[in-house]
Amino acid sequence: FVGDRVAAVAAESPDIAKKAVNLIKVEYEALPVITDVEEAIKPEAWPIHEGGNIVGISRAEAGNVDEAFQECDYVFEDRYTTQAIHHAAIEPHVAIADFAPNGKLTVYSPCQNTFAFRVIMSRIFGLSYNRIRMVAPAIGGAFGGKLEVTVEPVAAVLSQMTGKPVKVEYNRKESILSTRVRHASVNYVKTGFMKDGTLKAVAFKVYTNTGAYASRALNVSGAMSHKVFKAYKIDHMRFQCQPVYTNTEIAGAMRGYGSPQVYFGWQRQMQKIADFLHMDMAALQMKNMVDPDSCDPIFHKPHGNSRPKDCLKRALELIDYEACLKEQEATRNIDIVSRRSQSICCGGTLLSGLCRGPL
């Protein structure tokens, strides 16, 4: 992928380093480029990695989903997509590495996981843990984007080679291209429901774009596979997610850890269901949300005094929901009148004003 590592330069100033980088000549072998997950999963797709482009699969299921769909009054099936997003923390990715003459390595990095970083660095350099010190100063923003090593090994290798402390700092463009982004996704959501708004069965088929390398592909899809069972009282649910390789930026951890992707499509479909039933969206949520004594349909264990209904009630109070609905309805009526108001030339006579029937 475009942000992949090809070479690194250590110099006494950024200007010298940039000039040296521009002197490096690389010969590339042109290969097929795949950026779309649904193209990448086709049998004839070019294998980005040995073994194919599907990293693996996460599954979870509760109840008898197929039978429950047959018992529903209505079933909606829709496709939703979410895009990759970069964390865009104010502080870019940066690290200072100091490989001392005695063979001990100290790395200063505003990271989110110093102990895991130390484990990875020990494997890269063949050092015992007691010879590696990871120092995490105040973090200028991370949001999941600094859970994985990025610039740290490069700074350490250059420090080892030069015998001097080395600092590697990405600018904004480099951070977006060469660190981590949120997984883009394609979500197929199938929901069966009753005339009174009761959700009876749901099936998810999700593809996430892990980019050029696996990174946290299965971690995020695994988190998704259990989060969808927590929000609503639905006994029959099926979840399947396949992370897919593409020639794009590497996807990793980001706030929500899978929830934004899968819940975005589901909530859009919930709105569609509410509109179809001429039902208020808040009322639909309240009808189906879990109660304090609700149980997880997979593990059959209590959620633990969960109170999303109380949160929703409080939110509706804080925003004065009834007033919002009235304002929305008034705006909708104005828009309808505006769209109906027109000037129409009919049989040589100009008719201007509100059209109240077919012409």
Short mmCIF file of C-alpha atoms in Angstrom, two decimals:
data_model
loop_
_atom_site.label_atom_id
_atom_site.label_comp_id
_atom_site.label_asym_id
_atom_site.label_seq_id
_atom_site.Cartn_x
_atom_site.Cartn_y
_atom_site.Cartn_z
CA PHE A 1 0.00 0.00 0.00
CA VAL A 2 1.10 3.57 -0.52
CA GLY A 3 2.14 4.05 3.12
CA ASP A 4 4.22 0.86 3.30
CA ARG A 5 7.82 1.13 4.54
CA VAL A 6 10.52 1.02 1.89
CA ALA A 7 13.57 2.75 3.37
CA ALA A 8 14.62 4.90 6.31
CA VAL A 9 17.27 7.61 6.56
CA ALA A 10 19.00 9.00 9.66
CA ALA A 11 20.66 12.40 9.38
CA GLU A 12 21.70 15.32 11.56
CA SER A 13 18.85 17.50 10.30
CA PRO A 14 15.45 16.99 8.64
CA ASP A 15 16.62 18.84 5.51
CA ILE A 16 19.57 16.50 5.02
CA ALA A 17 17.32 13.49 5.60
CA LYS A 18 14.83 14.71 2.98
CA LYS A 19 17.59 15.23 0.42
CA ALA A 20 18.93 11.75 1.10
CA VAL A 21 15.48 10.20 0.73
CA ASN A 22 15.08 11.85 -2.66
CA LEU A 23 18.32 10.19 -3.81
CA ILE A 24 16.97 6.70 -3.16
CA LYS A 25 15.85 4.92 -6.30
CA VAL A 26 13.38 2.03 -6.04
CA GLU A 27 12.25 -0.39 -8.73
CA TYR A 28 8.68 -1.60 -8.26
CA GLU A 29 6.90 -4.53 -9.81
CA ALA A 30 3.41 -3.45 -10.77
CA LEU A 31 0.74 -5.76 -9.34
CA PRO A 32 -3.07 -5.57 -9.37
CA VAL A 33 -4.51 -3.01 -6.95
CA ILE A 34 -7.59 -3.86 -4.89
CA THR A 35 -9.20 -1.20 -2.72
CA ASP A 36 -12.75 -2.55 -2.40
CA VAL A 37 -13.53 -5.39 0.04
CA GLU A 38 -16.25 -6.91 -2.11
CA GLU A 39 -13.83 -7.05 -5.03
CA ALA A 40 -11.14 -8.54 -2.78
CA ILE A 41 -13.33 -11.48 -1.67
CA LYS A 42 -14.14 -12.65 -5.19
CA PRO A 43 -12.62 -16.05 -6.02
CA GLU A 44 -10.69 -14.60 -8.96
CA ALA A 45 -9.27 -11.66 -6.95
CA TRP A 46 -5.50 -11.22 -6.80
CA PRO A 47 -4.18 -12.62 -3.47
CA ILE A 48 -2.60 -9.74 -1.57
CA HIS A 49 -1.22 -12.27 0.92
CA GLU A 50 -0.62 -15.98 0.56
CA GLY A 51 -3.80 -17.85 1.33
CA GLY A 52 -6.21 -15.26 -0.05
CA ASN A 53 -7.69 -11.95 0.99
CA ILE A 54 -10.03 -13.07 3.79
CA VAL A 55 -8.19 -12.87 7.10
CA GLY A 56 -10.66 -15.05 9.01
CA ILE A 57 -14.19 -15.03 10.34
CA SER A 58 -15.95 -14.11 13.58
CA ARG A 59 -19.32 -15.71 14.29
CA ALA A 60 -21.92 -15.64 17.03
CA GLU A 61 -25.53 -16.81 17.10
CA ALA A 62 -28.42 -17.06 19.52
CA GLY A 63 -31.81 -18.75 19.15
CA ASN A 64 -33.28 -20.04 15.90
CA VAL A 65 -32.83 -17.14 13.50
CA ASP A 66 -34.22 -18.68 10.30
CA GLU A 67 -37.36 -19.93 12.02
CA ALA A 68 -37.90 -16.58 13.74
CA PHE A 69 -37.75 -14.72 10.42
CA GLN A 70 -40.59 -16.90 9.15
CA GLU A 71 -42.74 -15.78 12.08
CA CYS A 72 -42.17 -12.03 11.57
CA ASP A 73 -44.79 -9.71 10.14
CA TYR A 74 -42.15 -7.81 8.17
CA VAL A 75 -38.49 -8.33 7.22
CA PHE A 76 -36.15 -5.60 5.99
CA GLU A 77 -32.80 -6.29 4.32
CA ASP A 78 -30.39 -3.44 3.60
CA ARG A 79 -26.75 -2.75 2.77
CA TYR A 80 -24.78 -0.03 4.55
CA THR A 81 -21.19 1.15 4.29
CA THR A 82 -18.82 3.09 6.52
CA GLN A 83 -15.57 4.69 5.46
CA ALA A 84 -12.08 4.59 6.92
CA ILE A 85 -11.37 7.40 9.38
CA HIS A 86 -8.07 8.60 10.81
CA HIS A 87 -7.86 9.59 14.46
CA ALA A 88 -6.23 12.93 13.61
CA ALA A 89 -4.85 13.49 17.10
CA ILE A 90 -3.30 16.93 17.56
CA GLU A 91 0.05 15.30 18.29
CA PRO A 92 1.25 13.20 15.32
CA HIS A 93 3.03 9.86 15.68
CA VAL A 94 6.52 10.38 17.12
CA ALA A 95 9.17 8.43 19.00
CA ILE A 96 12.70 8.96 20.34
CA ALA A 97 14.89 5.87 20.65
CA ASP A 98 18.21 5.65 22.47
CA PHE A 99 20.17 2.43 21.97
CA ALA A 100 22.91 2.75 24.59
CA PRO A 101 26.43 1.29 24.16
CA ASN A 102 25.66 -1.27 26.87
CA GLY A 103 22.91 -2.72 24.66
CA LYS A 104 19.98 -1.32 26.59
CA LEU A 105 17.18 0.33 24.64
CA THR A 106 15.08 3.27 25.85
CA VAL A 107 12.16 4.45 23.75
CA TYR A 108 10.14 7.58 24.48
CA SER A 109 6.74 7.28 22.81
CA PRO A 110 3.34 8.85 23.59
CA CYS A 111 1.76 5.43 23.21
CA GLN A 112 -1.24 3.73 24.82
CA ASN A 113 0.34 0.38 25.64
CA THR A 114 3.87 0.52 27.02
CA PHE A 115 4.02 -3.10 28.20
CA ALA A 116 2.86 -4.52 24.86
CA PHE A 117 5.32 -2.24 23.07
CA ARG A 118 8.13 -3.61 25.22
CA VAL A 119 7.13 -7.18 24.33
CA ILE A 120 7.16 -6.39 20.61
CA MET A 121 10.47 -4.53 20.76
CA SER A 122 12.03 -7.45 22.64
CA ARG A 123 11.02 -9.80 19.84
CA ILE A 124 12.33 -7.47 17.14
CA PHE A 125 15.73 -6.92 18.76
CA GLY A 126 16.13 -10.18 20.68
CA LEU A 127 16.45 -8.39 24.01
CA SER A 128 15.13 -9.47 27.39
CA TYR A 129 12.46 -7.25 28.93
CA ASN A 130 14.82 -5.86 31.55
CA ARG A 131 16.98 -4.36 28.80
CA ILE A 132 14.12 -2.38 27.29
CA ARG A 133 12.53 0.69 28.83
CA MET A 134 9.39 2.20 27.32
CA VAL A 135 8.63 5.72 28.53
CA ALA A 136 5.20 7.21 27.79
CA PRO A 137 5.05 10.98 28.35
CA ALA A 138 1.76 12.88 28.23
CA ILE A 139 -0.18 11.79 25.15
CA GLY A 140 -1.38 14.52 22.83
CA GLY A 141 -4.36 12.52 21.67
CA ALA A 142 -4.58 8.88 20.63
CA PHE A 143 -8.17 7.49 20.49
CA GLY A 144 -6.86 3.99 19.72
CA GLY A 145 -4.40 5.09 17.05
CA LYS A 146 -1.40 4.72 19.34
CA LEU A 147 -2.14 1.22 20.59
CA GLU A 148 0.21 -0.31 18.01
CA VAL A 149 3.88 0.19 17.26
CA THR A 150 4.47 2.35 14.17
CA VAL A 151 7.49 4.68 14.26
CA GLU A 152 9.11 3.12 17.36
CA PRO A 153 10.99 0.21 15.71
CA VAL A 154 12.31 2.47 12.96
CA ALA A 155 13.73 4.95 15.45
CA ALA A 156 15.26 2.07 17.44
CA VAL A 157 16.93 0.45 14.41
CA LEU A 158 18.44 3.75 13.31
CA SER A 159 19.65 4.44 16.84
CA GLN A 160 21.25 1.00 16.97
CA MET A 161 22.99 1.64 13.64
CA THR A 162 24.22 5.15 14.43
CA GLY A 163 24.94 4.77 18.14
CA LYS A 164 23.02 7.99 18.78
CA PRO A 165 19.49 8.89 19.91
CA VAL A 166 17.14 9.12 16.93
CA LYS A 167 13.79 10.89 16.66
CA VAL A 168 11.20 9.90 14.06
CA GLU A 169 8.20 12.19 13.70
CA TYR A 170 5.46 11.92 11.10
CA ASN A 171 3.69 14.94 9.71
CA ARG A 172 -0.07 14.85 9.27
CA LYS A 173 -0.01 13.31 5.78
CA GLU A 174 2.48 10.65 6.85
CA SER A 175 0.42 9.81 9.93
CA ILE A 176 -2.69 9.27 7.82
CA LEU A 177 -0.87 7.15 5.23
CA SER A 178 1.40 5.10 7.44
CA THR A 179 -0.17 4.49 10.84
CA ARG A 180 -3.71 3.21 11.46
CA VAL A 181 -7.27 4.08 10.50
CA ARG A 182 -10.70 2.86 11.60
CA HIS A 183 -11.88 -0.19 9.63
CA ALA A 184 -14.08 0.70 6.69
CA SER A 185 -16.98 -1.73 6.41
CA VAL A 186 -19.80 -3.15 4.31
CA ASN A 187 -22.76 -4.27 6.42
CA TYR A 188 -25.71 -6.38 5.33
CA VAL A 189 -28.44 -6.10 7.95
CA LYS A 190 -31.60 -8.21 7.97
CA THR A 191 -34.21 -7.41 10.64
CA GLY A 192 -37.54 -9.13 11.24
CA PHE A 193 -40.16 -7.30 13.29
CA MET A 194 -43.82 -7.34 14.28
CA LYS A 195 -46.57 -4.83 13.55
CA ASP A 196 -46.28 -3.37 17.05
CA GLY A 197 -42.55 -2.65 16.56
CA THR A 198 -41.17 -5.64 18.46
CA LEU A 199 -37.84 -6.74 17.01
CA LYS A 200 -37.88 -10.52 16.67
CA ALA A 201 -34.85 -11.58 14.57
CA VAL A 202 -31.68 -9.95 13.25
CA ALA A 203 -28.86 -11.23 11.03
CA PHE A 204 -25.63 -9.35 10.29
CA LYS A 205 -23.15 -10.12 7.53
CA VAL A 206 -20.23 -7.71 7.78
CA TYR A 207 -17.01 -7.25 5.81
CA THR A 208 -14.35 -5.01 7.34
CA ASN A 209 -11.43 -3.54 5.42
CA THR A 210 -8.28 -4.37 7.37
CA GLY A 211 -6.06 -2.81 4.71
CA ALA A 212 -2.70 -4.19 3.70
CA TYR A 213 -2.03 -6.11 6.94
CA ALA A 214 -4.12 -7.93 9.53
CA SER A 215 -3.23 -5.81 12.57
CA ARG A 216 -6.33 -5.88 14.82
CA ALA A 217 -8.60 -7.40 12.18
CA LEU A 218 -9.93 -10.28 14.26
CA ASN A 219 -9.83 -8.32 17.52
CA VAL A 220 -12.26 -5.71 16.18
CA SER A 221 -14.53 -8.22 14.42
CA GLY A 222 -14.58 -10.33 17.58
CA ALA A 223 -15.61 -7.31 19.64
CA MET A 224 -18.40 -6.59 17.15
CA SER A 225 -19.68 -10.15 17.45
CA HIS A 226 -20.65 -9.65 21.08
CA LYS A 227 -21.58 -5.97 21.19
CA VAL A 228 -24.60 -6.44 18.91
CA PHE A 229 -26.21 -8.73 21.50
CA LYS A 230 -26.13 -6.14 24.29
CA ALA A 231 -28.56 -3.40 23.26
CA TYR A 232 -31.94 -4.98 22.54
CA LYS A 233 -34.18 -7.78 23.82
CA ILE A 234 -33.87 -10.02 20.77
CA ASP A 235 -33.67 -13.77 21.33
CA HIS A 236 -32.83 -14.71 17.74
CA MET A 237 -29.67 -13.13 16.35
CA ARG A 238 -26.87 -14.12 14.01
CA PHE A 239 -23.60 -12.27 13.46
CA GLN A 240 -20.84 -12.95 10.96
CA CYS A 241 -17.86 -10.71 10.16
CA GLN A 242 -14.96 -11.30 7.76
CA PRO A 243 -11.97 -8.92 7.80
CA VAL A 244 -10.56 -8.53 4.29
CA TYR A 245 -7.13 -7.52 2.95
CA THR A 246 -6.98 -4.63 0.45
CA ASN A 247 -4.17 -2.41 -0.85
CA THR A 248 -5.09 0.44 1.49
CA GLU A 249 -3.96 1.89 4.82
CA ILE A 250 -3.76 -0.54 7.71
CA ALA A 251 -6.84 -0.49 9.92
CA GLY A 252 -6.53 -0.79 13.68
CA ALA A 253 -8.13 0.29 16.91
CA MET A 254 -10.31 3.39 17.11
CA ARG A 255 -12.88 4.65 19.61
CA GLY A 256 -15.87 2.32 19.71
CA TYR A 257 -13.79 -0.67 18.59
CA GLY A 258 -16.21 -2.00 15.98
CA SER A 259 -19.42 -0.56 17.40
CA PRO A 260 -19.68 2.48 15.05
CA GLN A 261 -19.47 0.29 11.95
CA VAL A 262 -22.10 -2.29 12.91
CA TYR A 263 -24.46 0.02 14.80
CA PHE A 264 -24.50 2.69 12.09
CA GLY A 265 -26.26 0.43 9.61
CA TRP A 266 -28.51 -1.09 12.27
CA GLN A 267 -29.67 2.31 13.52
CA ARG A 268 -30.33 3.56 10.00
CA GLN A 269 -32.51 0.50 9.49
CA MET A 270 -34.21 1.11 12.84
CA GLN A 271 -35.19 4.56 11.58
CA LYS A 272 -36.50 2.95 8.40
CA ILE A 273 -38.60 0.55 10.49
CA ALA A 274 -39.96 3.40 12.63
CA ASP A 275 -40.94 5.36 9.51
CA PHE A 276 -42.56 2.29 7.97
CA LEU A 277 -44.66 1.67 11.08
CA HIS A 278 -45.42 5.40 11.52
CA MET A 279 -43.84 5.04 14.94
CA ASP A 280 -41.70 7.48 16.87
CA MET A 281 -38.04 6.41 16.81
CA ALA A 282 -37.61 6.98 20.54
CA ALA A 283 -40.69 4.85 21.22
CA LEU A 284 -39.31 2.07 19.03
CA GLN A 285 -36.03 2.18 20.95
CA MET A 286 -37.78 2.18 24.31
CA LYS A 287 -39.89 -0.81 23.34
CA ASN A 288 -36.89 -2.96 22.41
CA MET A 289 -34.02 -1.82 24.65
CA VAL A 290 -32.78 -4.18 27.34
CA ASP A 291 -34.05 -3.85 30.90
CA PRO A 292 -32.00 -4.04 34.12
CA ASP A 293 -32.82 -7.75 34.46
CA SER A 294 -32.28 -8.67 30.79
CA CYS A 295 -29.87 -11.47 29.90
CA ASP A 296 -27.32 -11.92 27.14
CA PRO A 297 -28.95 -14.30 24.61
CA ILE A 298 -25.63 -16.04 23.90
CA PHE A 299 -24.27 -16.66 27.38
CA HIS A 300 -27.64 -16.51 29.18
CA LYS A 301 -26.12 -14.32 31.87
CA PRO A 302 -27.48 -10.97 33.14
CA HIS A 303 -26.18 -7.85 31.44
CA GLY A 304 -25.68 -6.43 34.91
CA ASN A 305 -28.37 -3.89 35.79
CA SER A 306 -28.09 -2.20 32.39
CA ARG A 307 -30.21 0.94 32.09
CA PRO A 308 -30.18 2.31 28.53
CA LYS A 309 -33.85 3.23 28.89
CA ASP A 310 -33.02 5.56 31.76
CA CYS A 311 -30.30 7.16 29.62
CA LEU A 312 -32.70 7.64 26.74
CA LYS A 313 -35.39 9.12 29.01
CA ARG A 314 -32.90 11.59 30.46
CA ALA A 315 -31.65 12.54 26.99
CA LEU A 316 -35.20 13.19 25.81
CA GLU A 317 -35.75 15.44 28.82
CA LEU A 318 -32.53 17.38 28.31
CA ILE A 319 -33.24 18.18 24.66
CA ASP A 320 -37.01 18.75 25.24
CA TYR A 321 -37.86 16.01 22.76
CA GLU A 322 -41.52 16.95 22.37
CA ALA A 323 -40.56 20.49 21.36
CA CYS A 324 -38.03 19.07 18.91
CA LEU A 325 -40.70 16.90 17.30
CA LYS A 326 -43.06 19.88 16.94
CA GLU A 327 -40.30 21.96 15.36
CA GLN A 328 -39.45 19.10 13.02
CA GLU A 329 -43.07 18.70 11.98
CA ALA A 330 -43.44 22.44 11.38
CA THR A 331 -40.30 22.45 9.25
CA ARG A 332 -41.58 19.44 7.31
CA ASN A 333 -44.88 21.18 6.57
CA ILE A 334 -43.09 24.32 5.38
CA ASP A 335 -40.95 22.19 3.09
CA ILE A 336 -44.03 20.44 1.66
CA VAL A 337 -45.71 23.78 0.96
CA SER A 338 -42.51 25.09 -0.62
CA ARG A 339 -42.24 22.09 -2.93
CA ARG A 340 -45.89 22.30 -3.91
CA SER A 341 -45.81 26.06 -4.59
CA GLN A 342 -45.05 26.59 -8.23
CA SER A 343 -46.05 28.49 -11.30
CA ILE A 344 -47.57 26.32 -14.00
CA CYS A 345 -48.43 27.35 -17.53
CA CYS A 346 -51.59 25.43 -18.51
CA GLY A 347 -53.39 26.07 -21.84
CA GLY A 348 -51.90 29.54 -22.15
CA THR A 349 -53.08 30.57 -18.66
CA LEU A 350 -50.53 31.08 -15.88
CA LEU A 351 -51.60 29.37 -12.66
CA SER A 352 -49.58 30.46 -9.65
CA GLY A 353 -49.83 29.30 -6.05
CA LEU A 354 -50.53 26.13 -4.15
CA CYS A 355 -51.25 23.02 -6.18
CA ARG A 356 -53.92 21.09 -4.29
CA GLY A 357 -54.50 18.22 -6.68
CA PRO A 358 -53.31 16.49 -9.83
CA LEU A 359 -53.07 18.64 -12.93
#
